[in-house]
Amino acid sequence: MTINKNVTKIIFFIGFWAVFYSQAVLWRNYLAERTGRQPELNFMNAQYHFQRGIEYGSEEELYKAVKLDPTNPHTHHKLASYYVSFYAGARLDRAYEEYRKAMLFADEKFLSKILQDAYDNAQNIQRLKEIVPNTGKARYLFAEFLRDKNIYDEAILEFKQAALMSGQARNNKILAGSYNWIAIIYMWQGRFADAVEYFDKAFFCARENVLKSWILRNLGNTYAGMEDFKKAESACKKSIESDPSAAANYYTLGNVYDKIGLPRQARDCYYTALKFTNDRYLLEQISKKLKEINS
């Protein structure tokens, strides 16, 4: 049996380029290592395997991408999603391990998405607590996540944990923000004395005037809930001093005056608030208040 000469040429051509390509890859890797470009090469190779993993739904390709670029949160997140979808919940332990690794390297926006995906796949808050990184930023975002789910007691615990870690790291923004949200949740729950305590802590840690103004406005609302209107008025006026262009500050002070029977002062505050807002909800609330006063 004879082999066609053209077939022989094709086989030779394929073999030649296969050997050439493999040698080229070896030289590329060698030069990358010698010139310090190995991380760049790893990233490029990881992207190749990442795309193949997505295209073919391949755990092997995704795992190769993770090994080549272990600090890429998107690769870990995609591998976690693969474990959830392909194995229908049978490999949640592996999925949660990849979610944990993804969170370690994710920015604020992407970390929130990872939290949501992990929660949707298990509906298990305790598992989430176990995989959230022990940093002030991550704990703060987790606390916000719990707050938005109306899981308030757990949110308070996480905000306190975030405050502790942020205090150790001297991150005043997260520290003040954590105390502020603890106080707000206490205010929602009617625990006014506890709310005042944490608003005071938040104000002491705050550095930005906008944040100080928000804290003081919340403090004013809390004192109003306690029917201590003198302190409520004082806190609201201080919030205006900190941020004189915030419509909500004037609106809150107007509410205080309205409650203590000072309609002229309340009206002035509401009209001033109108000058500083385009927010539809706030505009509706101010309009309602003005109609009540003017009727």
Short mmCIF file of C-alpha atoms in Angstrom, two decimals:
data_model
loop_
_atom_site.label_atom_id
_atom_site.label_comp_id
_atom_site.label_asym_id
_atom_site.label_seq_id
_atom_site.Cartn_x
_atom_site.Cartn_y
_atom_site.Cartn_z
CA MET A 1 0.00 0.00 0.00
CA THR A 2 1.50 3.31 -1.09
CA ILE A 3 0.93 6.65 0.58
CA ASN A 4 0.11 9.58 -1.66
CA LYS A 5 2.99 12.08 -1.85
CA ASN A 6 0.63 14.96 -1.02
CA VAL A 7 -0.51 13.20 2.16
CA THR A 8 3.12 12.72 3.12
CA LYS A 9 3.80 16.40 2.61
CA ILE A 10 0.80 17.36 4.74
CA ILE A 11 1.86 15.05 7.57
CA PHE A 12 5.42 16.39 7.39
CA PHE A 13 4.14 19.99 7.37
CA ILE A 14 1.90 19.44 10.41
CA GLY A 15 4.68 17.65 12.29
CA PHE A 16 7.20 20.36 11.48
CA TRP A 17 4.96 23.17 12.75
CA ALA A 18 3.96 21.19 15.84
CA VAL A 19 7.63 20.78 16.79
CA PHE A 20 8.36 24.40 15.87
CA TYR A 21 5.45 25.68 17.97
CA SER A 22 6.38 23.58 21.02
CA GLN A 23 9.97 24.81 20.81
CA ALA A 24 8.74 28.40 20.38
CA VAL A 25 6.62 28.07 23.51
CA LEU A 26 9.59 26.73 25.45
CA TRP A 27 11.78 29.62 24.28
CA ARG A 28 9.04 32.13 25.04
CA ASN A 29 8.68 30.83 28.58
CA TYR A 30 12.46 30.76 29.02
CA LEU A 31 12.88 34.36 27.83
CA ALA A 32 9.93 35.53 29.92
CA GLU A 33 11.52 34.07 33.03
CA ARG A 34 14.95 35.52 32.19
CA THR A 35 13.58 39.02 31.45
CA GLY A 36 11.21 39.20 34.42
CA ARG A 37 8.07 39.08 32.27
CA GLN A 38 6.77 35.81 33.70
CA PRO A 39 3.81 37.46 35.53
CA GLU A 40 2.73 39.11 32.26
CA LEU A 41 3.02 35.81 30.42
CA ASN A 42 1.07 34.00 33.15
CA PHE A 43 -1.69 36.57 32.86
CA MET A 44 -1.91 36.11 29.09
CA ASN A 45 -1.96 32.32 29.39
CA ALA A 46 -4.54 32.52 32.18
CA GLN A 47 -6.82 34.65 29.99
CA TYR A 48 -6.55 32.04 27.25
CA HIS A 49 -7.57 29.21 29.58
CA PHE A 50 -10.22 31.41 31.20
CA GLN A 51 -11.91 32.05 27.83
CA ARG A 52 -11.73 28.37 26.91
CA GLY A 53 -13.19 27.45 30.28
CA ILE A 54 -16.14 29.76 29.72
CA GLU A 55 -16.61 28.70 26.11
CA TYR A 56 -16.52 24.95 26.76
CA GLY A 57 -17.73 24.91 30.36
CA SER A 58 -14.49 23.22 31.34
CA GLU A 59 -13.43 22.88 34.97
CA GLU A 60 -9.95 21.86 33.82
CA GLU A 61 -9.44 25.04 31.78
CA LEU A 62 -10.77 27.28 34.55
CA TYR A 63 -8.53 25.55 37.07
CA LYS A 64 -5.51 26.14 34.83
CA ALA A 65 -6.43 29.82 34.68
CA VAL A 66 -6.66 29.98 38.47
CA LYS A 67 -3.24 28.38 38.87
CA LEU A 68 -1.62 30.76 36.39
CA ASP A 69 -3.26 33.93 37.75
CA PRO A 70 -4.22 33.18 41.38
CA THR A 71 -4.95 36.81 42.34
CA ASN A 72 -7.63 37.35 39.67
CA PRO A 73 -11.00 37.42 41.49
CA HIS A 74 -12.99 36.94 38.27
CA THR A 75 -11.34 33.58 37.59
CA HIS A 76 -12.07 32.29 41.10
CA HIS A 77 -15.64 33.60 40.85
CA LYS A 78 -16.21 31.90 37.50
CA LEU A 79 -14.83 28.60 38.82
CA ALA A 80 -17.14 28.87 41.85
CA SER A 81 -20.10 29.48 39.54
CA TYR A 82 -19.08 26.42 37.52
CA TYR A 83 -19.12 24.22 40.62
CA VAL A 84 -22.58 25.52 41.55
CA SER A 85 -24.21 25.21 38.14
CA PHE A 86 -22.55 22.08 36.74
CA TYR A 87 -22.78 19.96 39.87
CA ALA A 88 -26.21 21.24 40.97
CA GLY A 89 -25.19 21.94 44.56
CA ALA A 90 -23.15 18.77 45.06
CA ARG A 91 -19.85 20.66 45.33
CA LEU A 92 -20.82 23.73 47.32
CA ASP A 93 -17.75 23.32 49.54
CA ARG A 94 -15.49 23.79 46.53
CA ALA A 95 -17.65 26.65 45.30
CA TYR A 96 -17.47 28.47 48.62
CA GLU A 97 -13.71 28.03 48.75
CA GLU A 98 -13.45 29.74 45.35
CA TYR A 99 -15.86 32.46 46.47
CA ARG A 100 -13.60 33.03 49.48
CA LYS A 101 -10.51 33.36 47.29
CA ALA A 102 -12.34 35.69 44.92
CA MET A 103 -13.29 37.98 47.82
CA LEU A 104 -9.68 38.25 48.90
CA PHE A 105 -8.76 40.07 45.69
CA ALA A 106 -12.04 41.72 44.66
CA ASP A 107 -12.71 45.44 44.67
CA GLU A 108 -15.69 46.87 46.52
CA LYS A 109 -18.20 46.58 43.69
CA PHE A 110 -17.24 43.04 42.69
CA LEU A 111 -17.09 41.85 46.29
CA SER A 112 -20.75 42.85 46.69
CA LYS A 113 -21.64 40.79 43.61
CA ILE A 114 -19.75 37.76 44.96
CA LEU A 115 -21.62 38.04 48.26
CA GLN A 116 -24.95 38.13 46.45
CA ASP A 117 -24.09 35.13 44.28
CA ALA A 118 -22.86 33.10 47.25
CA TYR A 119 -26.01 33.95 49.21
CA ASP A 120 -28.30 33.10 46.28
CA ASN A 121 -26.68 29.70 45.94
CA ALA A 122 -26.90 28.65 49.57
CA GLN A 123 -29.18 31.06 51.50
CA ASN A 124 -26.87 30.42 54.43
CA ILE A 125 -25.65 33.45 56.38
CA GLN A 126 -23.36 31.36 58.59
CA ARG A 127 -21.49 30.03 55.54
CA LEU A 128 -21.08 33.58 54.27
CA LYS A 129 -19.64 34.68 57.60
CA GLU A 130 -17.05 31.91 57.35
CA ILE A 131 -15.75 32.93 53.92
CA VAL A 132 -15.78 36.74 54.16
CA PRO A 133 -12.15 37.95 54.54
CA ASN A 134 -11.22 39.31 57.95
CA THR A 135 -10.60 42.87 56.85
CA GLY A 136 -12.46 46.00 57.89
CA LYS A 137 -13.52 46.74 54.33
CA ALA A 138 -14.85 43.24 53.63
CA ARG A 139 -16.69 43.03 56.95
CA TYR A 140 -18.21 46.47 56.35
CA LEU A 141 -19.52 45.42 52.94
CA PHE A 142 -20.87 42.20 54.43
CA ALA A 143 -22.63 44.20 57.14
CA GLU A 144 -24.20 46.43 54.47
CA PHE A 145 -25.32 43.29 52.65
CA LEU A 146 -27.01 41.97 55.81
CA ARG A 147 -28.58 45.38 56.48
CA ASP A 148 -30.10 45.42 53.00
CA LYS A 149 -31.54 41.95 53.68
CA ASN A 150 -33.13 43.34 56.89
CA ILE A 151 -31.01 40.96 58.98
CA TYR A 152 -30.34 43.72 61.50
CA ASP A 153 -28.92 41.91 64.53
CA GLU A 154 -26.29 40.13 62.42
CA ALA A 155 -25.58 43.39 60.58
CA ILE A 156 -24.87 45.15 63.88
CA LEU A 157 -22.41 42.41 64.87
CA GLU A 158 -20.62 42.69 61.52
CA PHE A 159 -20.49 46.50 61.67
CA LYS A 160 -18.95 46.18 65.14
CA GLN A 161 -16.40 43.71 63.76
CA ALA A 162 -15.64 46.09 60.89
CA ALA A 163 -15.22 48.94 63.36
CA LEU A 164 -12.80 46.90 65.46
CA MET A 165 -10.65 45.96 62.46
CA SER A 166 -10.79 49.47 60.99
CA GLY A 167 -9.76 50.96 64.31
CA GLN A 168 -6.73 48.71 64.40
CA ALA A 169 -5.89 49.70 60.82
CA ARG A 170 -6.66 53.38 61.52
CA ASN A 171 -9.22 53.55 58.72
CA ASN A 172 -11.41 56.35 60.05
CA LYS A 173 -13.81 56.35 57.12
CA ILE A 174 -14.94 52.76 57.63
CA LEU A 175 -14.77 53.17 61.41
CA ALA A 176 -17.08 56.20 61.37
CA GLY A 177 -19.32 54.59 58.78
CA SER A 178 -19.66 51.43 60.86
CA TYR A 179 -20.58 53.31 64.02
CA ASN A 180 -23.03 55.44 62.05
CA TRP A 181 -24.88 52.43 60.67
CA ILE A 182 -24.96 50.72 64.05
CA ALA A 183 -26.59 53.86 65.42
CA ILE A 184 -29.08 54.07 62.54
CA ILE A 185 -30.19 50.47 63.03
CA TYR A 186 -30.57 51.11 66.77
CA MET A 187 -32.67 54.17 65.87
CA TRP A 188 -34.88 52.05 63.60
CA GLN A 189 -35.31 49.58 66.43
CA GLY A 190 -36.30 52.34 68.88
CA ARG A 191 -33.14 51.88 70.97
CA PHE A 192 -32.54 55.61 71.13
CA ALA A 193 -30.01 55.70 73.99
CA ASP A 194 -27.82 53.15 72.18
CA ALA A 195 -28.22 55.10 68.95
CA VAL A 196 -27.04 58.34 70.58
CA GLU A 197 -23.99 56.56 72.01
CA TYR A 198 -22.91 55.28 68.58
CA PHE A 199 -23.69 58.52 66.76
CA ASP A 200 -21.33 60.24 69.20
CA LYS A 201 -18.66 57.64 68.45
CA ALA A 202 -19.22 58.05 64.71
CA PHE A 203 -18.95 61.83 64.86
CA PHE A 204 -15.72 61.63 66.86
CA CYS A 205 -14.16 59.40 64.17
CA ALA A 206 -15.51 61.23 61.11
CA ARG A 207 -13.15 63.47 59.15
CA GLU A 208 -15.26 64.56 56.15
CA ASN A 209 -17.84 67.32 56.59
CA VAL A 210 -20.43 65.49 54.48
CA LEU A 211 -20.21 62.45 56.76
CA LYS A 212 -20.28 64.63 59.88
CA SER A 213 -23.38 66.35 58.54
CA TRP A 214 -25.14 63.04 57.91
CA ILE A 215 -24.30 61.79 61.41
CA LEU A 216 -25.57 65.00 63.02
CA ARG A 217 -28.79 64.86 60.99
CA ASN A 218 -29.36 61.28 62.12
CA LEU A 219 -28.64 62.35 65.68
CA GLY A 220 -31.25 65.09 65.32
CA ASN A 221 -33.81 62.52 64.16
CA THR A 222 -32.95 60.33 67.12
CA TYR A 223 -33.42 63.13 69.65
CA ALA A 224 -36.71 63.98 67.95
CA GLY A 225 -37.78 60.36 68.44
CA MET A 226 -36.88 60.75 72.11
CA GLU A 227 -38.93 64.01 72.14
CA ASP A 228 -35.88 65.94 73.26
CA PHE A 229 -36.53 68.69 70.74
CA LYS A 230 -33.97 71.15 72.10
CA LYS A 231 -31.14 68.69 71.43
CA ALA A 232 -32.76 67.73 68.13
CA GLU A 233 -32.76 71.35 66.99
CA SER A 234 -29.15 71.81 68.07
CA ALA A 235 -27.96 68.68 66.22
CA CYS A 236 -29.82 69.67 63.04
CA LYS A 237 -28.38 73.18 63.08
CA LYS A 238 -24.89 71.73 63.45
CA SER A 239 -25.57 69.42 60.51
CA ILE A 240 -26.37 72.49 58.39
CA GLU A 241 -23.13 74.14 59.52
CA SER A 242 -21.19 71.05 58.42
CA ASP A 243 -22.91 70.88 55.01
CA PRO A 244 -25.03 73.95 54.19
CA SER A 245 -25.98 72.64 50.73
CA ALA A 246 -27.63 69.40 51.89
CA ALA A 247 -31.40 69.67 51.45
CA ALA A 248 -32.04 66.82 53.89
CA ASN A 249 -30.53 68.88 56.72
CA TYR A 250 -33.07 71.68 56.26
CA TYR A 251 -35.88 69.17 55.81
CA THR A 252 -35.00 67.42 59.08
CA LEU A 253 -34.80 70.71 60.99
CA GLY A 254 -38.14 71.69 59.46
CA ASN A 255 -39.65 68.46 60.80
CA VAL A 256 -38.37 69.31 64.28
CA TYR A 257 -39.97 72.78 64.14
CA ASP A 258 -43.20 71.25 62.81
CA LYS A 259 -43.38 68.83 65.74
CA ILE A 260 -42.95 71.56 68.35
CA GLY A 261 -45.54 73.83 66.75
CA LEU A 262 -43.37 76.43 64.96
CA PRO A 263 -44.92 76.48 61.48
CA ARG A 264 -43.19 79.64 60.22
CA GLN A 265 -39.72 78.30 61.03
CA ALA A 266 -40.68 74.90 59.58
CA ARG A 267 -41.93 76.54 56.36
CA ASP A 268 -38.68 78.49 55.97
CA CYS A 269 -36.65 75.30 56.33
CA TYR A 270 -38.78 73.43 53.79
CA TYR A 271 -38.51 76.23 51.23
CA THR A 272 -34.74 76.35 51.74
CA ALA A 273 -34.58 72.57 51.24
CA LEU A 274 -36.37 72.95 47.90
CA LYS A 275 -33.50 75.13 46.62
CA PHE A 276 -30.95 72.35 47.13
CA THR A 277 -32.64 69.20 45.84
CA ASN A 278 -33.81 67.53 42.65
CA ASP A 279 -34.53 64.25 44.43
CA ARG A 280 -38.07 63.19 43.56
CA TYR A 281 -38.81 61.45 46.85
CA LEU A 282 -37.58 64.37 48.95
CA LEU A 283 -39.48 66.84 46.77
CA GLU A 284 -42.68 64.86 47.35
CA GLN A 285 -42.13 64.82 51.12
CA ILE A 286 -41.43 68.56 51.24
CA SER A 287 -44.54 69.30 49.15
CA LYS A 288 -46.68 67.25 51.54
CA LYS A 289 -45.29 69.12 54.53
CA LEU A 290 -45.89 72.52 52.93
CA LYS A 291 -49.47 71.61 52.03
CA GLU A 292 -50.12 70.55 55.64
CA ILE A 293 -48.68 73.80 57.01
CA ASN A 294 -50.40 76.07 54.47
CA SER A 295 -53.81 74.42 54.73
#
